[in-house]
Amino acid sequence: MNDKLDYPESPGFKAHGPSEEAATMVAATAKTLRERVLATIATAPAGLTADEVAAKLNKSILSVRPRVAELHRLGEIRPTMARGKNASGMTASVWVVSPPLPMTEEQT
């Protein structure tokens, strides 16, 4: 069973019930979609908004935005100083792949 502590490696939920059920249902596909989102952002040196990623993958923004949040929480992507437009006409973060973190002495 999914647990709040698994986030961001697994979809999270804020309360038991429908939110937990939804997280459990998407858990099987979330990792693959997260990998596809990361790969898509990696192809754009200037970065992409979550809406642009969703359009490129032909996926719902409602399934892409949580994957972007997970990738950000994992340190895989970071926002740029740029802003882009989203479907509602508001501005949105433009995301790029984060540079790898330096290795610690323990990892060498």
Coordinates of N, CA and C in Angstrom, one line a residue:
M1 N 0.8 -1.2 0.0 CA 0.0 0.0 0.0 C 0.9 1.2 0.0
N2 N 0.5 2.3 -0.7 CA 1.2 3.5 -0.8 C 1.1 4.2 0.5
D3 N 2.1 5.0 0.9 CA 2.1 5.7 2.1 C 2.7 7.1 1.9
K4 N 2.3 8.1 2.6 CA 2.7 9.4 2.5 C 4.3 9.5 2.5
L5 N 4.9 8.6 3.2 CA 6.4 8.7 3.3 C 7.1 8.2 2.1
D6 N 6.4 7.6 1.1 CA 7.0 7.1 -0.1 C 7.2 8.3 -1.1
Y7 N 6.6 9.4 -0.9 CA 6.7 10.5 -1.8 C 8.1 11.1 -1.7
P8 N 8.7 11.4 -2.8 CA 8.2 11.6 -4.2 C 8.5 10.4 -5.1
E9 N 9.1 9.3 -4.5 CA 9.3 8.1 -5.4 C 8.0 7.5 -5.9
S10 N 6.9 7.6 -5.1 CA 5.6 7.2 -5.5 C 4.6 8.3 -5.3
P11 N 3.5 8.3 -6.0 CA 2.5 9.4 -5.9 C 2.1 9.5 -4.5
G12 N 2.0 10.7 -4.0 CA 1.6 11.0 -2.7 C 0.1 11.3 -2.5
F13 N -0.4 11.4 -1.3 CA -1.8 11.7 -1.0 C -1.8 12.5 0.3
K14 N -2.8 13.4 0.4 CA -2.9 14.2 1.6 C -3.7 13.6 2.7
A15 N -4.7 12.8 2.3 CA -5.6 12.2 3.3 C -6.0 10.8 2.8
H16 N -6.3 9.9 3.8 CA -6.8 8.6 3.4 C -8.2 8.8 2.8
G17 N -8.5 7.9 1.9 CA -9.8 8.0 1.2 C -9.6 8.1 -0.3
P18 N -10.4 9.0 -0.9 CA -10.2 9.2 -2.4 C -8.8 9.6 -2.9
S19 N -8.2 10.5 -2.1 CA -6.8 10.9 -2.5 C -5.8 9.7 -2.5
E20 N -5.9 8.9 -1.4 CA -5.1 7.7 -1.3 C -5.4 6.7 -2.4
E21 N -6.7 6.5 -2.7 CA -7.1 5.6 -3.8 C -6.6 6.0 -5.1
A22 N -6.6 7.3 -5.4 CA -6.1 7.8 -6.7 C -4.6 7.6 -6.8
A23 N -3.9 7.9 -5.7 CA -2.4 7.7 -5.7 C -2.1 6.2 -5.9
T24 N -2.8 5.3 -5.3 CA -2.6 3.9 -5.5 C -2.9 3.5 -6.9
M25 N -3.9 4.1 -7.5 CA -4.3 3.7 -8.9 C -3.2 4.1 -9.9
V26 N -2.6 5.3 -9.7 CA -1.6 5.8 -10.7 C -0.2 5.3 -10.4
A27 N 0.0 4.7 -9.2 CA 1.4 4.3 -8.8 C 2.1 3.4 -9.9
A28 N 1.4 2.5 -10.5 CA 2.0 1.6 -11.5 C 2.5 2.4 -12.7
T29 N 1.9 3.5 -13.1 CA 2.3 4.2 -14.3 C 3.1 5.5 -14.0
A30 N 3.1 5.9 -12.8 CA 3.7 7.2 -12.4 C 5.2 7.2 -12.7
K31 N 5.9 6.1 -12.4 CA 7.3 6.0 -12.6 C 7.7 6.2 -14.0
T32 N 7.0 5.5 -14.9 CA 7.2 5.5 -16.3 C 7.0 6.9 -16.8
L33 N 5.8 7.5 -16.4 CA 5.5 8.9 -16.9 C 6.5 9.9 -16.4
R34 N 7.0 9.7 -15.1 CA 8.0 10.6 -14.6 C 9.3 10.5 -15.4
E35 N 9.7 9.3 -15.8 CA 10.8 9.2 -16.6 C 10.6 9.8 -18.0
R36 N 9.5 9.7 -18.6 CA 9.2 10.4 -19.9 C 9.2 11.9 -19.7
V37 N 8.6 12.4 -18.6 CA 8.6 13.8 -18.4 C 10.1 14.3 -18.3
L38 N 10.9 13.6 -17.5 CA 12.3 14.0 -17.4 C 13.0 14.0 -18.7
A39 N 12.8 13.0 -19.5 CA 13.4 12.9 -20.8 C 13.0 14.0 -21.8
T40 N 11.7 14.4 -21.7 CA 11.2 15.5 -22.5 C 11.8 16.8 -22.1
I41 N 11.9 17.0 -20.8 CA 12.5 18.3 -20.3 C 14.0 18.3 -20.7
A42 N 14.7 17.2 -20.7 CA 16.1 17.1 -21.1 C 16.3 17.5 -22.5
T43 N 15.3 17.3 -23.4 CA 15.5 17.6 -24.8 C 15.4 19.1 -25.1
A44 N 15.0 19.9 -24.1 CA 14.8 21.3 -24.3 C 15.8 22.1 -23.4
P45 N 17.0 22.5 -24.0 CA 18.0 23.2 -23.2 C 17.4 24.5 -22.5
A46 N 16.5 25.2 -23.1 CA 15.9 26.4 -22.5 C 14.8 26.1 -21.5
G47 N 14.4 24.8 -21.5 CA 13.4 24.4 -20.6 C 12.0 24.4 -21.1
L48 N 11.1 23.8 -20.4 CA 9.7 23.7 -20.8 C 8.8 23.9 -19.5
T49 N 7.6 24.4 -19.8 CA 6.6 24.4 -18.7 C 6.0 23.0 -18.6
A50 N 5.3 22.8 -17.5 CA 4.6 21.5 -17.4 C 3.5 21.3 -18.5
D51 N 2.9 22.4 -18.8 CA 1.9 22.4 -19.9 C 2.5 22.0 -21.2
E52 N 3.7 22.5 -21.5 CA 4.4 22.2 -22.8 C 4.8 20.7 -22.7
V53 N 5.3 20.2 -21.6 CA 5.6 18.8 -21.5 C 4.4 17.9 -21.8
A54 N 3.2 18.3 -21.2 CA 2.0 17.5 -21.4 C 1.6 17.5 -22.8
A55 N 1.8 18.7 -23.5 CA 1.4 18.7 -24.9 C 2.3 17.8 -25.8
K56 N 3.6 17.9 -25.5 CA 4.6 17.1 -26.2 C 4.3 15.6 -26.0
L57 N 3.9 15.2 -24.8 CA 3.7 13.8 -24.5 C 2.2 13.4 -24.8
N58 N 1.4 14.3 -25.2 CA 0.0 14.1 -25.5 C -0.7 13.4 -24.3
K59 N -0.4 14.0 -23.1 CA -0.9 13.6 -21.8 C -1.7 14.7 -21.2
S60 N -2.5 14.4 -20.3 CA -3.3 15.4 -19.5 C -2.3 16.1 -18.6
I61 N -2.5 17.4 -18.5 CA -1.7 18.2 -17.6 C -1.9 17.7 -16.1
L62 N -3.1 17.2 -15.9 CA -3.4 16.7 -14.5 C -2.5 15.4 -14.2
S63 N -2.0 14.7 -15.2 CA -1.1 13.6 -14.9 C 0.4 14.1 -14.9
V64 N 0.7 15.1 -15.7 CA 2.0 15.6 -15.8 C 2.5 16.5 -14.6
R65 N 1.6 17.4 -14.2 CA 2.0 18.3 -13.1 C 2.5 17.6 -11.9
P66 N 1.9 16.5 -11.4 CA 2.4 15.8 -10.2 C 3.7 15.2 -10.5
R67 N 4.0 14.7 -11.7 CA 5.3 14.1 -12.0 C 6.4 15.2 -12.0
V68 N 6.0 16.4 -12.5 CA 7.0 17.5 -12.4 C 7.3 17.8 -11.0
A69 N 6.3 17.9 -10.1 CA 6.5 18.2 -8.7 C 7.4 17.1 -8.1
E70 N 7.2 15.8 -8.4 CA 8.0 14.8 -7.9 C 9.4 14.9 -8.4
L71 N 9.6 15.2 -9.6 CA 11.0 15.3 -10.2 C 11.7 16.5 -9.5
H72 N 11.0 17.6 -9.2 CA 11.6 18.7 -8.5 C 12.0 18.3 -7.1
R73 N 11.1 17.7 -6.5 CA 11.4 17.2 -5.1 C 12.6 16.3 -5.0
L74 N 12.7 15.4 -6.1 CA 13.8 14.5 -6.2 C 15.1 15.2 -6.6
G75 N 15.1 16.5 -7.0 CA 16.3 17.2 -7.4 C 16.7 16.9 -8.8
E76 N 15.8 16.3 -9.6 CA 16.1 16.0 -11.0 C 15.9 17.2 -11.9
I77 N 15.0 18.1 -11.6 CA 14.8 19.3 -12.4 C 14.7 20.5 -11.4
R78 N 14.9 21.6 -12.0 CA 14.8 22.9 -11.3 C 14.2 24.0 -12.1
P79 N 13.5 24.9 -11.5 CA 12.9 26.0 -12.3 C 14.0 27.0 -12.7
T80 N 13.8 27.6 -13.9 CA 14.7 28.6 -14.4 C 14.1 30.0 -13.9
M81 N 14.7 31.0 -14.2 CA 14.2 32.4 -13.9 C 13.1 32.7 -14.9
A82 N 13.0 32.0 -16.0 CA 12.0 32.3 -17.1 C 10.6 31.9 -16.6
R83 N 9.6 32.5 -17.2 CA 8.3 32.1 -17.0 C 7.6 31.8 -18.4
G84 N 6.7 30.9 -18.5 CA 6.0 30.6 -19.7 C 4.5 30.7 -19.4
K85 N 3.7 30.7 -20.5 CA 2.3 30.8 -20.3 C 1.7 29.4 -20.2
N86 N 0.7 29.2 -19.4 CA 0.0 27.9 -19.3 C -1.3 28.0 -20.0
A87 N -2.1 27.0 -20.0 CA -3.4 27.0 -20.7 C -4.4 28.0 -20.2
S88 N -4.3 28.4 -18.9 CA -5.2 29.3 -18.4 C -4.7 30.8 -18.6
G89 N -3.6 30.9 -19.3 CA -3.1 32.3 -19.6 C -2.2 32.9 -18.5
M90 N -2.1 32.1 -17.4 CA -1.2 32.6 -16.3 C 0.2 32.2 -16.6
T91 N 1.2 32.7 -15.9 CA 2.6 32.3 -16.1 C 2.9 31.1 -15.3
A92 N 3.8 30.3 -15.8 CA 4.2 29.1 -15.1 C 5.7 28.9 -15.1
S93 N 6.2 28.1 -14.2 CA 7.6 27.9 -14.2 C 8.1 27.1 -15.4
V94 N 9.3 27.5 -15.8 CA 10.0 26.8 -16.9 C 11.0 25.9 -16.2
W95 N 11.0 24.6 -16.6 CA 11.8 23.6 -15.9 C 13.0 23.1 -16.8
V96 N 14.1 22.9 -16.2 CA 15.3 22.3 -16.9 C 15.8 21.2 -16.0
V97 N 16.6 20.4 -16.6 CA 17.3 19.3 -15.8 C 18.3 19.9 -14.9
S98 N 18.4 19.4 -13.7 CA 19.3 19.9 -12.7 C 20.7 19.3 -13.0
P99 N 21.7 20.0 -12.8 CA 23.1 19.4 -12.9 C 23.2 18.3 -11.8
P100 N 24.0 17.3 -12.1 CA 24.2 16.3 -11.0 C 24.8 16.9 -9.8
L101 N 24.4 16.4 -8.6 CA 25.0 16.9 -7.4 C 26.4 16.3 -7.2
P102 N 27.3 17.1 -6.6 CA 28.7 16.6 -6.4 C 28.6 15.3 -5.5
M103 N 29.5 14.4 -5.8 CA 29.6 13.2 -4.9 C 30.2 13.6 -3.6
T104 N 29.7 12.9 -2.5 CA 30.3 13.1 -1.2 C 31.5 12.2 -1.1
E105 N 32.3 12.4 0.0 CA 33.4 11.4 0.2 C 32.9 10.0 0.4
E106 N 31.8 9.9 1.1 CA 31.2 8.6 1.4 C 30.8 7.8 0.1
Q107 N 30.5 8.6 -1.0 CA 30.1 7.9 -2.2 C 31.2 7.5 -3.1
T108 N 32.4 8.1 -2.9 CA 33.6 7.8 -3.7 C 34.3 6.6 -3.3

